[in-house]
């Protein structure tokens, strides 16, 4: 009897061991390995662009190379400071023929100028040059009121003419110059993500272009990326004043801490009001969440110019955004749906 029980026990142990083995084999065969992220930084588009990506079917390094090629292609095509770019040619020759991509970006810039009542304006370059914010190497200075008044005569998005049939962009007044920096950076993020997804639909990660962030895919394929909103009153760039969670879409933050200089004890930053030619003073930080980085990029700039007391803040949610605006005194206001993104998804 005892031998029979021992035999039964050995059979049970054998079956149990076999079951565990089958289970482990199944896990090895069917479970996906944890994605391995690779990242690289590129000094492009007037900032440092960081791409962090894990491939699903394609090597992460191949995806990083794809991102690099796309970033430099767009930089060379749309930067006003690159010899031979569309923007440089337009500012020099007053007229330029563009391809479909160029036509799309100019139309988008013009349309957002209309939507924001000129708070976003691609013809702001003459006053950017006055202050020295047109290029990282330009001398920064406070211009005279007379200089600003003269430059403002050439700042108005309606000086841009778009001929869709001829695919031709013209500047209607001498002295007008365009700079698509307020929209091209977000557009570049969107294009990099699109290219990566075309090659590897299961890729995950993000693209961070100087605080404008587009999500390639959820962290490890299922988790939200944790994004801190920088404290605009702290010199510590890593100190956050708020936190949001994103598994898709994009976020852009415009702050008075990004590019600035101090003269006679006063700080002057690069986000200029197209109406008066001075740095916008009624906000310290604006964060915008949208489906596309281009949209977030445009509205973070426009809402910064419109300022903390903007009574139409919730109106702009009709264009697919949520926003948080922080005033120069530390108060904050936000659109009705912004709080949703503070919850872990």
mmCIF file of C-alpha atoms in Angstrom:
data_model
loop_
_atom_site.group_PDB
_atom_site.id
_atom_site.type_symbol
_atom_site.label_atom_id
_atom_site.label_comp_id
_atom_site.label_asym_id
_atom_site.label_seq_id
_atom_site.Cartn_x
_atom_site.Cartn_y
_atom_site.Cartn_z
ATOM 1 C CA UNK A 1 0.000 0.000 0.000
ATOM 2 C CA UNK A 2 2.841 2.252 0.935
ATOM 3 C CA UNK A 3 4.588 1.537 -2.359
ATOM 4 C CA UNK A 4 1.411 2.391 -4.227
ATOM 5 C CA UNK A 5 1.138 5.756 -2.433
ATOM 6 C CA UNK A 6 4.766 6.556 -3.183
ATOM 7 C CA UNK A 7 4.223 5.714 -6.838
ATOM 8 C CA UNK A 8 1.147 7.979 -6.984
ATOM 9 C CA UNK A 9 3.108 10.783 -5.339
ATOM 10 C CA UNK A 10 5.894 10.472 -7.905
ATOM 11 C CA UNK A 11 3.319 10.567 -10.715
ATOM 12 C CA UNK A 12 1.731 13.712 -9.268
ATOM 13 C CA UNK A 13 5.139 15.378 -8.876
ATOM 14 C CA UNK A 14 6.061 14.444 -12.433
ATOM 15 C CA UNK A 15 2.801 15.892 -13.792
ATOM 16 C CA UNK A 16 3.245 19.054 -11.728
ATOM 17 C CA UNK A 17 6.822 19.499 -12.936
ATOM 18 C CA UNK A 18 5.695 18.922 -16.508
ATOM 19 C CA UNK A 19 2.967 21.545 -16.112
ATOM 20 C CA UNK A 20 5.407 24.107 -14.713
ATOM 21 C CA UNK A 21 7.790 23.367 -17.583
ATOM 22 C CA UNK A 22 5.069 23.844 -20.176
ATOM 23 C CA UNK A 23 4.029 27.113 -18.503
ATOM 24 C CA UNK A 24 7.601 28.454 -18.479
ATOM 25 C CA UNK A 25 8.099 27.431 -22.093
ATOM 26 C CA UNK A 26 4.877 29.195 -23.085
ATOM 27 C CA UNK A 27 6.012 32.358 -21.315
ATOM 28 C CA UNK A 28 9.329 32.253 -23.147
ATOM 29 C CA UNK A 29 7.672 31.654 -26.503
ATOM 30 C CA UNK A 30 4.768 34.069 -26.298
ATOM 31 C CA UNK A 31 5.730 36.852 -23.893
ATOM 32 C CA UNK A 32 7.416 39.910 -25.406
ATOM 33 C CA UNK A 33 10.746 41.063 -23.991
ATOM 34 C CA UNK A 34 10.870 44.433 -22.243
ATOM 35 C CA UNK A 35 11.672 47.117 -24.838
ATOM 36 C CA UNK A 36 15.227 48.443 -24.703
ATOM 37 C CA UNK A 37 15.353 52.209 -25.177
ATOM 38 C CA UNK A 38 18.114 54.020 -27.019
ATOM 39 C CA UNK A 39 18.425 57.793 -27.116
ATOM 40 C CA UNK A 40 20.394 60.453 -28.924
ATOM 41 C CA UNK A 41 20.585 64.252 -28.929
ATOM 42 C CA UNK A 42 20.767 66.489 -32.002
ATOM 43 C CA UNK A 43 21.681 70.211 -31.997
ATOM 44 C CA UNK A 44 19.100 71.267 -34.549
ATOM 45 C CA UNK A 45 16.100 73.595 -35.059
ATOM 46 C CA UNK A 46 17.635 76.185 -32.745
ATOM 47 C CA UNK A 47 17.564 73.830 -29.759
ATOM 48 C CA UNK A 48 18.661 70.389 -28.593
ATOM 49 C CA UNK A 49 16.324 67.634 -29.794
ATOM 50 C CA UNK A 50 16.374 64.410 -27.770
ATOM 51 C CA UNK A 51 14.879 61.267 -29.271
ATOM 52 C CA UNK A 52 14.293 58.249 -27.036
ATOM 53 C CA UNK A 53 12.927 55.189 -28.819
ATOM 54 C CA UNK A 54 12.582 51.429 -28.536
ATOM 55 C CA UNK A 55 11.912 49.485 -31.701
ATOM 56 C CA UNK A 56 9.401 46.656 -31.874
ATOM 57 C CA UNK A 57 10.349 45.073 -35.214
ATOM 58 C CA UNK A 58 13.202 47.409 -36.171
ATOM 59 C CA UNK A 59 16.469 48.250 -34.412
ATOM 60 C CA UNK A 60 16.233 51.315 -32.169
ATOM 61 C CA UNK A 61 19.431 52.661 -33.764
ATOM 62 C CA UNK A 62 17.861 52.462 -37.210
ATOM 63 C CA UNK A 63 14.934 54.515 -35.882
ATOM 64 C CA UNK A 64 17.318 57.063 -34.350
ATOM 65 C CA UNK A 65 19.069 57.417 -37.705
ATOM 66 C CA UNK A 66 15.692 57.976 -39.370
ATOM 67 C CA UNK A 67 14.889 60.677 -36.813
ATOM 68 C CA UNK A 68 18.260 62.368 -37.379
ATOM 69 C CA UNK A 69 17.818 62.483 -41.154
ATOM 70 C CA UNK A 70 14.325 63.951 -40.860
ATOM 71 C CA UNK A 71 15.329 66.572 -38.293
ATOM 72 C CA UNK A 72 18.228 67.880 -40.372
ATOM 73 C CA UNK A 73 16.166 67.781 -43.560
ATOM 74 C CA UNK A 74 13.543 70.024 -41.991
ATOM 75 C CA UNK A 75 16.149 72.262 -40.356
ATOM 76 C CA UNK A 76 17.885 72.870 -43.670
ATOM 77 C CA UNK A 77 14.580 73.444 -45.409
ATOM 78 C CA UNK A 78 12.832 75.829 -42.994
ATOM 79 C CA UNK A 79 15.474 77.584 -40.882
ATOM 80 C CA UNK A 80 15.795 81.301 -41.756
ATOM 81 C CA UNK A 81 19.491 81.116 -40.836
ATOM 82 C CA UNK A 82 20.400 78.344 -43.301
ATOM 83 C CA UNK A 83 21.687 79.478 -46.687
ATOM 84 C CA UNK A 84 19.406 78.166 -49.424
ATOM 85 C CA UNK A 85 16.435 77.318 -47.184
ATOM 86 C CA UNK A 86 12.926 78.195 -48.312
ATOM 87 C CA UNK A 87 12.683 80.863 -45.612
ATOM 88 C CA UNK A 88 16.064 82.413 -46.412
ATOM 89 C CA UNK A 89 15.160 82.567 -50.101
ATOM 90 C CA UNK A 90 11.784 84.152 -49.364
ATOM 91 C CA UNK A 91 13.259 86.788 -47.060
ATOM 92 C CA UNK A 92 15.902 87.619 -49.683
ATOM 93 C CA UNK A 93 13.991 87.340 -52.969
ATOM 94 C CA UNK A 94 10.502 88.296 -51.621
ATOM 95 C CA UNK A 95 8.967 85.398 -53.524
ATOM 96 C CA UNK A 96 9.561 81.660 -53.520
ATOM 97 C CA UNK A 97 8.019 78.580 -55.093
ATOM 98 C CA UNK A 98 7.344 75.798 -52.597
ATOM 99 C CA UNK A 99 6.453 72.112 -52.646
ATOM 100 C CA UNK A 100 3.355 70.628 -50.995
ATOM 101 C CA UNK A 101 5.042 70.463 -47.609
ATOM 102 C CA UNK A 102 6.103 74.102 -47.751
ATOM 103 C CA UNK A 103 2.649 75.162 -48.884
ATOM 104 C CA UNK A 104 1.069 73.226 -45.999
ATOM 105 C CA UNK A 105 3.323 74.801 -43.376
ATOM 106 C CA UNK A 106 2.794 78.356 -44.657
ATOM 107 C CA UNK A 107 -0.970 77.845 -44.856
ATOM 108 C CA UNK A 108 -1.001 76.443 -41.320
ATOM 109 C CA UNK A 109 1.055 79.381 -40.007
ATOM 110 C CA UNK A 110 -1.250 81.871 -41.710
ATOM 111 C CA UNK A 111 -4.416 80.151 -40.486
ATOM 112 C CA UNK A 112 -3.195 80.033 -36.881
ATOM 113 C CA UNK A 113 -2.327 83.719 -37.121
ATOM 114 C CA UNK A 114 -5.953 84.388 -38.034
ATOM 115 C CA UNK A 115 -7.292 82.087 -35.300
ATOM 116 C CA UNK A 116 -5.161 83.742 -32.596
ATOM 117 C CA UNK A 117 -5.814 87.282 -33.783
ATOM 118 C CA UNK A 118 -2.148 87.752 -34.618
ATOM 119 C CA UNK A 119 -0.812 86.613 -31.228
ATOM 120 C CA UNK A 120 1.019 84.013 -33.291
ATOM 121 C CA UNK A 121 2.614 85.825 -36.236
ATOM 122 C CA UNK A 122 5.308 84.382 -38.549
ATOM 123 C CA UNK A 123 6.383 87.884 -39.659
ATOM 124 C CA UNK A 124 7.794 88.683 -36.211
ATOM 125 C CA UNK A 125 11.392 88.231 -37.444
ATOM 126 C CA UNK A 126 12.202 91.979 -37.817
ATOM 127 C CA UNK A 127 11.683 92.538 -34.090
ATOM 128 C CA UNK A 128 13.386 89.247 -33.191
ATOM 129 C CA UNK A 129 16.454 90.557 -35.026
ATOM 130 C CA UNK A 130 16.272 93.873 -33.168
ATOM 131 C CA UNK A 131 16.426 92.130 -29.798
ATOM 132 C CA UNK A 132 18.994 89.585 -30.998
ATOM 133 C CA UNK A 133 16.689 86.585 -30.640
ATOM 134 C CA UNK A 134 16.846 85.632 -34.320
ATOM 135 C CA UNK A 135 19.959 83.499 -33.795
ATOM 136 C CA UNK A 136 21.887 82.080 -30.861
ATOM 137 C CA UNK A 137 24.994 84.017 -31.938
ATOM 138 C CA UNK A 138 23.252 87.386 -32.375
ATOM 139 C CA UNK A 139 24.086 90.202 -29.952
ATOM 140 C CA UNK A 140 21.300 90.694 -27.422
ATOM 141 C CA UNK A 141 20.246 94.282 -26.684
ATOM 142 C CA UNK A 142 17.260 96.430 -25.739
ATOM 143 C CA UNK A 143 16.332 98.422 -28.875
ATOM 144 C CA UNK A 144 15.081 101.981 -28.785
ATOM 145 C CA UNK A 145 11.386 102.739 -29.065
ATOM 146 C CA UNK A 146 12.046 104.340 -32.441
ATOM 147 C CA UNK A 147 13.724 101.164 -33.703
ATOM 148 C CA UNK A 148 10.817 99.059 -32.473
ATOM 149 C CA UNK A 149 8.243 101.349 -34.094
ATOM 150 C CA UNK A 150 10.022 101.114 -37.453
ATOM 151 C CA UNK A 151 10.284 97.324 -37.238
ATOM 152 C CA UNK A 152 6.609 96.959 -36.279
ATOM 153 C CA UNK A 153 5.644 98.557 -39.595
ATOM 154 C CA UNK A 154 6.807 95.295 -41.194
ATOM 155 C CA UNK A 155 5.149 92.897 -38.742
ATOM 156 C CA UNK A 156 1.750 91.665 -39.891
ATOM 157 C CA UNK A 157 0.919 88.171 -41.140
ATOM 158 C CA UNK A 158 -1.335 89.751 -43.773
ATOM 159 C CA UNK A 159 1.824 90.844 -45.593
ATOM 160 C CA UNK A 160 2.179 87.183 -46.615
ATOM 161 C CA UNK A 161 0.481 86.152 -49.862
ATOM 162 C CA UNK A 162 -0.112 82.477 -50.571
ATOM 163 C CA UNK A 163 -0.908 81.441 -54.137
ATOM 164 C CA UNK A 164 -2.116 77.836 -53.881
ATOM 165 C CA UNK A 165 -2.386 77.259 -57.637
ATOM 166 C CA UNK A 166 1.156 78.416 -58.386
ATOM 167 C CA UNK A 167 2.389 77.119 -55.011
ATOM 168 C CA UNK A 168 4.052 80.464 -54.531
ATOM 169 C CA UNK A 169 4.675 82.474 -51.343
ATOM 170 C CA UNK A 170 5.203 86.231 -51.638
ATOM 171 C CA UNK A 171 5.946 89.066 -49.213
ATOM 172 C CA UNK A 172 3.869 92.119 -50.059
ATOM 173 C CA UNK A 173 6.036 94.778 -48.418
ATOM 174 C CA UNK A 174 9.737 95.547 -48.349
ATOM 175 C CA UNK A 175 11.216 94.933 -44.928
ATOM 176 C CA UNK A 176 8.900 92.024 -44.080
ATOM 177 C CA UNK A 177 10.688 88.837 -43.027
ATOM 178 C CA UNK A 178 9.259 85.524 -41.854
ATOM 179 C CA UNK A 179 10.385 83.038 -39.247
ATOM 180 C CA UNK A 180 8.447 79.787 -38.895
ATOM 181 C CA UNK A 181 10.289 78.790 -35.711
ATOM 182 C CA UNK A 182 7.074 78.959 -33.670
ATOM 183 C CA UNK A 183 5.480 76.205 -35.758
ATOM 184 C CA UNK A 184 8.301 74.338 -37.520
ATOM 185 C CA UNK A 185 9.697 72.770 -34.344
ATOM 186 C CA UNK A 186 6.377 71.134 -33.494
ATOM 187 C CA UNK A 187 5.885 70.142 -37.114
ATOM 188 C CA UNK A 188 9.317 68.486 -37.105
ATOM 189 C CA UNK A 189 8.389 66.442 -34.022
ATOM 190 C CA UNK A 190 5.224 65.233 -35.735
ATOM 191 C CA UNK A 191 7.132 64.285 -38.893
ATOM 192 C CA UNK A 192 9.799 62.370 -36.958
ATOM 193 C CA UNK A 193 7.104 60.386 -35.144
ATOM 194 C CA UNK A 194 5.297 59.725 -38.426
ATOM 195 C CA UNK A 195 8.477 58.448 -40.091
ATOM 196 C CA UNK A 196 9.316 56.185 -37.156
ATOM 197 C CA UNK A 197 5.787 54.756 -37.082
ATOM 198 C CA UNK A 198 5.860 54.112 -40.829
ATOM 199 C CA UNK A 199 8.956 51.978 -40.372
ATOM 200 C CA UNK A 200 7.943 50.337 -37.084
ATOM 201 C CA UNK A 201 4.298 50.798 -36.019
ATOM 202 C CA UNK A 202 4.989 49.208 -32.625
ATOM 203 C CA UNK A 203 7.860 51.541 -31.711
ATOM 204 C CA UNK A 204 7.533 53.507 -28.467
ATOM 205 C CA UNK A 205 9.277 56.486 -26.916
ATOM 206 C CA UNK A 206 9.207 60.252 -27.335
ATOM 207 C CA UNK A 207 10.779 63.231 -29.102
ATOM 208 C CA UNK A 208 11.745 66.211 -26.919
ATOM 209 C CA UNK A 209 12.662 69.408 -28.756
ATOM 210 C CA UNK A 210 13.552 71.955 -26.106
ATOM 211 C CA UNK A 211 10.432 71.317 -24.033
ATOM 212 C CA UNK A 212 8.098 70.440 -26.896
ATOM 213 C CA UNK A 213 7.411 66.722 -26.502
ATOM 214 C CA UNK A 214 5.684 64.320 -28.873
ATOM 215 C CA UNK A 215 4.877 60.761 -27.816
ATOM 216 C CA UNK A 216 5.928 57.956 -30.175
ATOM 217 C CA UNK A 217 4.200 55.330 -28.044
ATOM 218 C CA UNK A 218 3.511 54.416 -24.384
ATOM 219 C CA UNK A 219 6.429 53.555 -22.105
ATOM 220 C CA UNK A 220 7.167 49.826 -22.424
ATOM 221 C CA UNK A 221 4.116 49.677 -24.681
ATOM 222 C CA UNK A 222 1.530 50.288 -21.957
ATOM 223 C CA UNK A 223 2.537 52.937 -19.404
ATOM 224 C CA UNK A 224 2.155 56.710 -19.508
ATOM 225 C CA UNK A 225 5.215 58.893 -19.799
ATOM 226 C CA UNK A 226 5.570 61.124 -16.737
ATOM 227 C CA UNK A 227 6.222 64.724 -17.819
ATOM 228 C CA UNK A 228 7.137 67.425 -15.354
ATOM 229 C CA UNK A 229 6.118 71.012 -16.059
ATOM 230 C CA UNK A 230 9.080 73.187 -15.178
ATOM 231 C CA UNK A 231 8.800 75.681 -12.346
ATOM 232 C CA UNK A 232 9.290 78.990 -14.188
ATOM 233 C CA UNK A 233 10.485 80.713 -11.009
ATOM 234 C CA UNK A 234 13.303 78.294 -10.231
ATOM 235 C CA UNK A 235 16.823 78.371 -11.660
ATOM 236 C CA UNK A 236 16.837 74.586 -11.362
ATOM 237 C CA UNK A 237 15.772 73.331 -14.800
ATOM 238 C CA UNK A 238 14.743 69.978 -13.277
ATOM 239 C CA UNK A 239 12.370 71.410 -10.674
ATOM 240 C CA UNK A 240 8.724 70.799 -11.585
ATOM 241 C CA UNK A 241 5.690 72.811 -10.601
ATOM 242 C CA UNK A 242 3.200 70.240 -11.924
ATOM 243 C CA UNK A 243 3.097 66.781 -13.520
ATOM 244 C CA UNK A 244 1.119 65.315 -16.418
ATOM 245 C CA UNK A 245 0.872 61.808 -17.882
ATOM 246 C CA UNK A 246 0.731 61.055 -21.615
ATOM 247 C CA UNK A 247 0.508 57.820 -23.599
ATOM 248 C CA UNK A 248 -0.014 59.667 -26.897
ATOM 249 C CA UNK A 249 -0.269 63.175 -28.292
ATOM 250 C CA UNK A 250 2.037 66.057 -27.476
ATOM 251 C CA UNK A 251 2.767 68.825 -25.000
ATOM 252 C CA UNK A 252 4.577 72.143 -25.472
ATOM 253 C CA UNK A 253 5.648 74.657 -22.858
ATOM 254 C CA UNK A 254 6.665 78.252 -23.548
ATOM 255 C CA UNK A 255 8.442 80.008 -20.695
ATOM 256 C CA UNK A 256 10.232 83.272 -20.015
ATOM 257 C CA UNK A 257 13.201 81.209 -18.752
ATOM 258 C CA UNK A 258 14.043 79.626 -22.128
ATOM 259 C CA UNK A 259 16.026 82.352 -23.895
ATOM 260 C CA UNK A 260 16.628 85.668 -22.209
ATOM 261 C CA UNK A 261 19.176 88.275 -21.217
ATOM 262 C CA UNK A 262 19.347 90.734 -18.347
ATOM 263 C CA UNK A 263 20.074 94.419 -18.808
ATOM 264 C CA UNK A 264 20.040 96.995 -16.012
ATOM 265 C CA UNK A 265 18.592 94.370 -13.682
ATOM 266 C CA UNK A 266 15.612 93.517 -15.901
ATOM 267 C CA UNK A 267 15.033 90.233 -17.732
ATOM 268 C CA UNK A 268 14.063 90.313 -21.413
ATOM 269 C CA UNK A 269 12.924 87.029 -22.967
ATOM 270 C CA UNK A 270 12.418 85.873 -26.552
ATOM 271 C CA UNK A 271 8.604 85.549 -26.708
ATOM 272 C CA UNK A 272 7.755 88.895 -28.275
ATOM 273 C CA UNK A 273 4.324 90.449 -28.589
ATOM 274 C CA UNK A 274 3.748 91.238 -32.298
ATOM 275 C CA UNK A 275 1.539 94.153 -31.281
ATOM 276 C CA UNK A 276 4.031 96.256 -29.311
ATOM 277 C CA UNK A 277 7.378 94.607 -30.125
ATOM 278 C CA UNK A 278 8.335 93.918 -26.500
ATOM 279 C CA UNK A 279 8.639 90.619 -24.600
ATOM 280 C CA UNK A 280 5.140 89.551 -23.514
ATOM 281 C CA UNK A 281 4.793 90.329 -19.815
ATOM 282 C CA UNK A 282 1.523 88.772 -18.682
ATOM 283 C CA UNK A 283 2.660 85.154 -18.357
ATOM 284 C CA UNK A 284 5.664 83.253 -17.057
ATOM 285 C CA UNK A 285 4.801 79.857 -18.477
ATOM 286 C CA UNK A 286 2.178 78.316 -20.751
ATOM 287 C CA UNK A 287 1.776 74.571 -21.227
ATOM 288 C CA UNK A 288 -0.454 73.237 -24.005
ATOM 289 C CA UNK A 289 -1.500 69.626 -24.603
ATOM 290 C CA UNK A 290 -2.753 68.628 -28.055
ATOM 291 C CA UNK A 291 -2.940 65.665 -30.396
ATOM 292 C CA UNK A 292 -0.109 67.074 -32.528
ATOM 293 C CA UNK A 293 3.092 68.825 -31.468
ATOM 294 C CA UNK A 294 2.631 71.481 -34.154
ATOM 295 C CA UNK A 295 -0.683 72.545 -32.631
ATOM 296 C CA UNK A 296 0.725 72.535 -29.094
ATOM 297 C CA UNK A 297 3.750 74.545 -30.264
ATOM 298 C CA UNK A 298 1.681 77.277 -31.917
ATOM 299 C CA UNK A 299 -0.802 77.710 -29.086
ATOM 300 C CA UNK A 300 1.812 77.703 -26.319
ATOM 301 C CA UNK A 301 3.353 80.757 -28.005
ATOM 302 C CA UNK A 302 0.042 82.467 -28.789
ATOM 303 C CA UNK A 303 -1.425 81.932 -25.316
ATOM 304 C CA UNK A 304 1.775 83.231 -23.737
ATOM 305 C CA UNK A 305 1.364 86.453 -25.722
ATOM 306 C CA UNK A 306 -2.346 86.667 -24.840
ATOM 307 C CA UNK A 307 -1.397 86.262 -21.198
ATOM 308 C CA UNK A 308 -2.791 85.090 -17.901
ATOM 309 C CA UNK A 309 -5.885 87.333 -18.036
ATOM 310 C CA UNK A 310 -7.008 86.006 -21.415
ATOM 311 C CA UNK A 311 -10.841 85.746 -21.127
ATOM 312 C CA UNK A 312 -11.021 83.511 -24.222
ATOM 313 C CA UNK A 313 -8.792 80.742 -22.854
ATOM 314 C CA UNK A 314 -11.498 78.059 -22.934
ATOM 315 C CA UNK A 315 -12.527 79.150 -26.429
ATOM 316 C CA UNK A 316 -9.286 77.717 -27.783
ATOM 317 C CA UNK A 317 -10.244 74.214 -26.610
ATOM 318 C CA UNK A 318 -12.405 74.164 -29.751
ATOM 319 C CA UNK A 319 -9.128 73.683 -31.622
ATOM 320 C CA UNK A 320 -8.249 70.533 -29.714
ATOM 321 C CA UNK A 321 -6.045 71.865 -26.932
ATOM 322 C CA UNK A 322 -5.908 71.998 -23.151
ATOM 323 C CA UNK A 323 -3.761 74.663 -21.492
ATOM 324 C CA UNK A 324 -2.212 75.735 -18.203
ATOM 325 C CA UNK A 325 -1.148 79.380 -17.839
ATOM 326 C CA UNK A 326 1.062 80.569 -14.981
ATOM 327 C CA UNK A 327 1.163 84.295 -14.259
ATOM 328 C CA UNK A 328 4.297 86.333 -13.379
ATOM 329 C CA UNK A 329 3.118 86.320 -9.745
ATOM 330 C CA UNK A 330 2.709 82.545 -9.580
ATOM 331 C CA UNK A 331 -1.057 82.298 -9.984
ATOM 332 C CA UNK A 332 -2.378 79.772 -12.466
ATOM 333 C CA UNK A 333 -5.429 79.260 -14.633
ATOM 334 C CA UNK A 334 -6.283 76.366 -16.898
ATOM 335 C CA UNK A 335 -8.819 75.056 -19.365
ATOM 336 C CA UNK A 336 -11.572 72.799 -18.075
ATOM 337 C CA UNK A 337 -10.032 69.558 -19.363
ATOM 338 C CA UNK A 338 -6.394 70.061 -18.349
ATOM 339 C CA UNK A 339 -6.810 68.270 -15.023
ATOM 340 C CA UNK A 340 -7.554 65.008 -16.827
ATOM 341 C CA UNK A 341 -3.881 64.683 -17.783
ATOM 342 C CA UNK A 342 -2.753 64.861 -14.155
ATOM 343 C CA UNK A 343 -4.188 61.385 -13.606
ATOM 344 C CA UNK A 344 -2.100 58.286 -14.256
ATOM 345 C CA UNK A 345 -3.538 56.489 -17.260
#
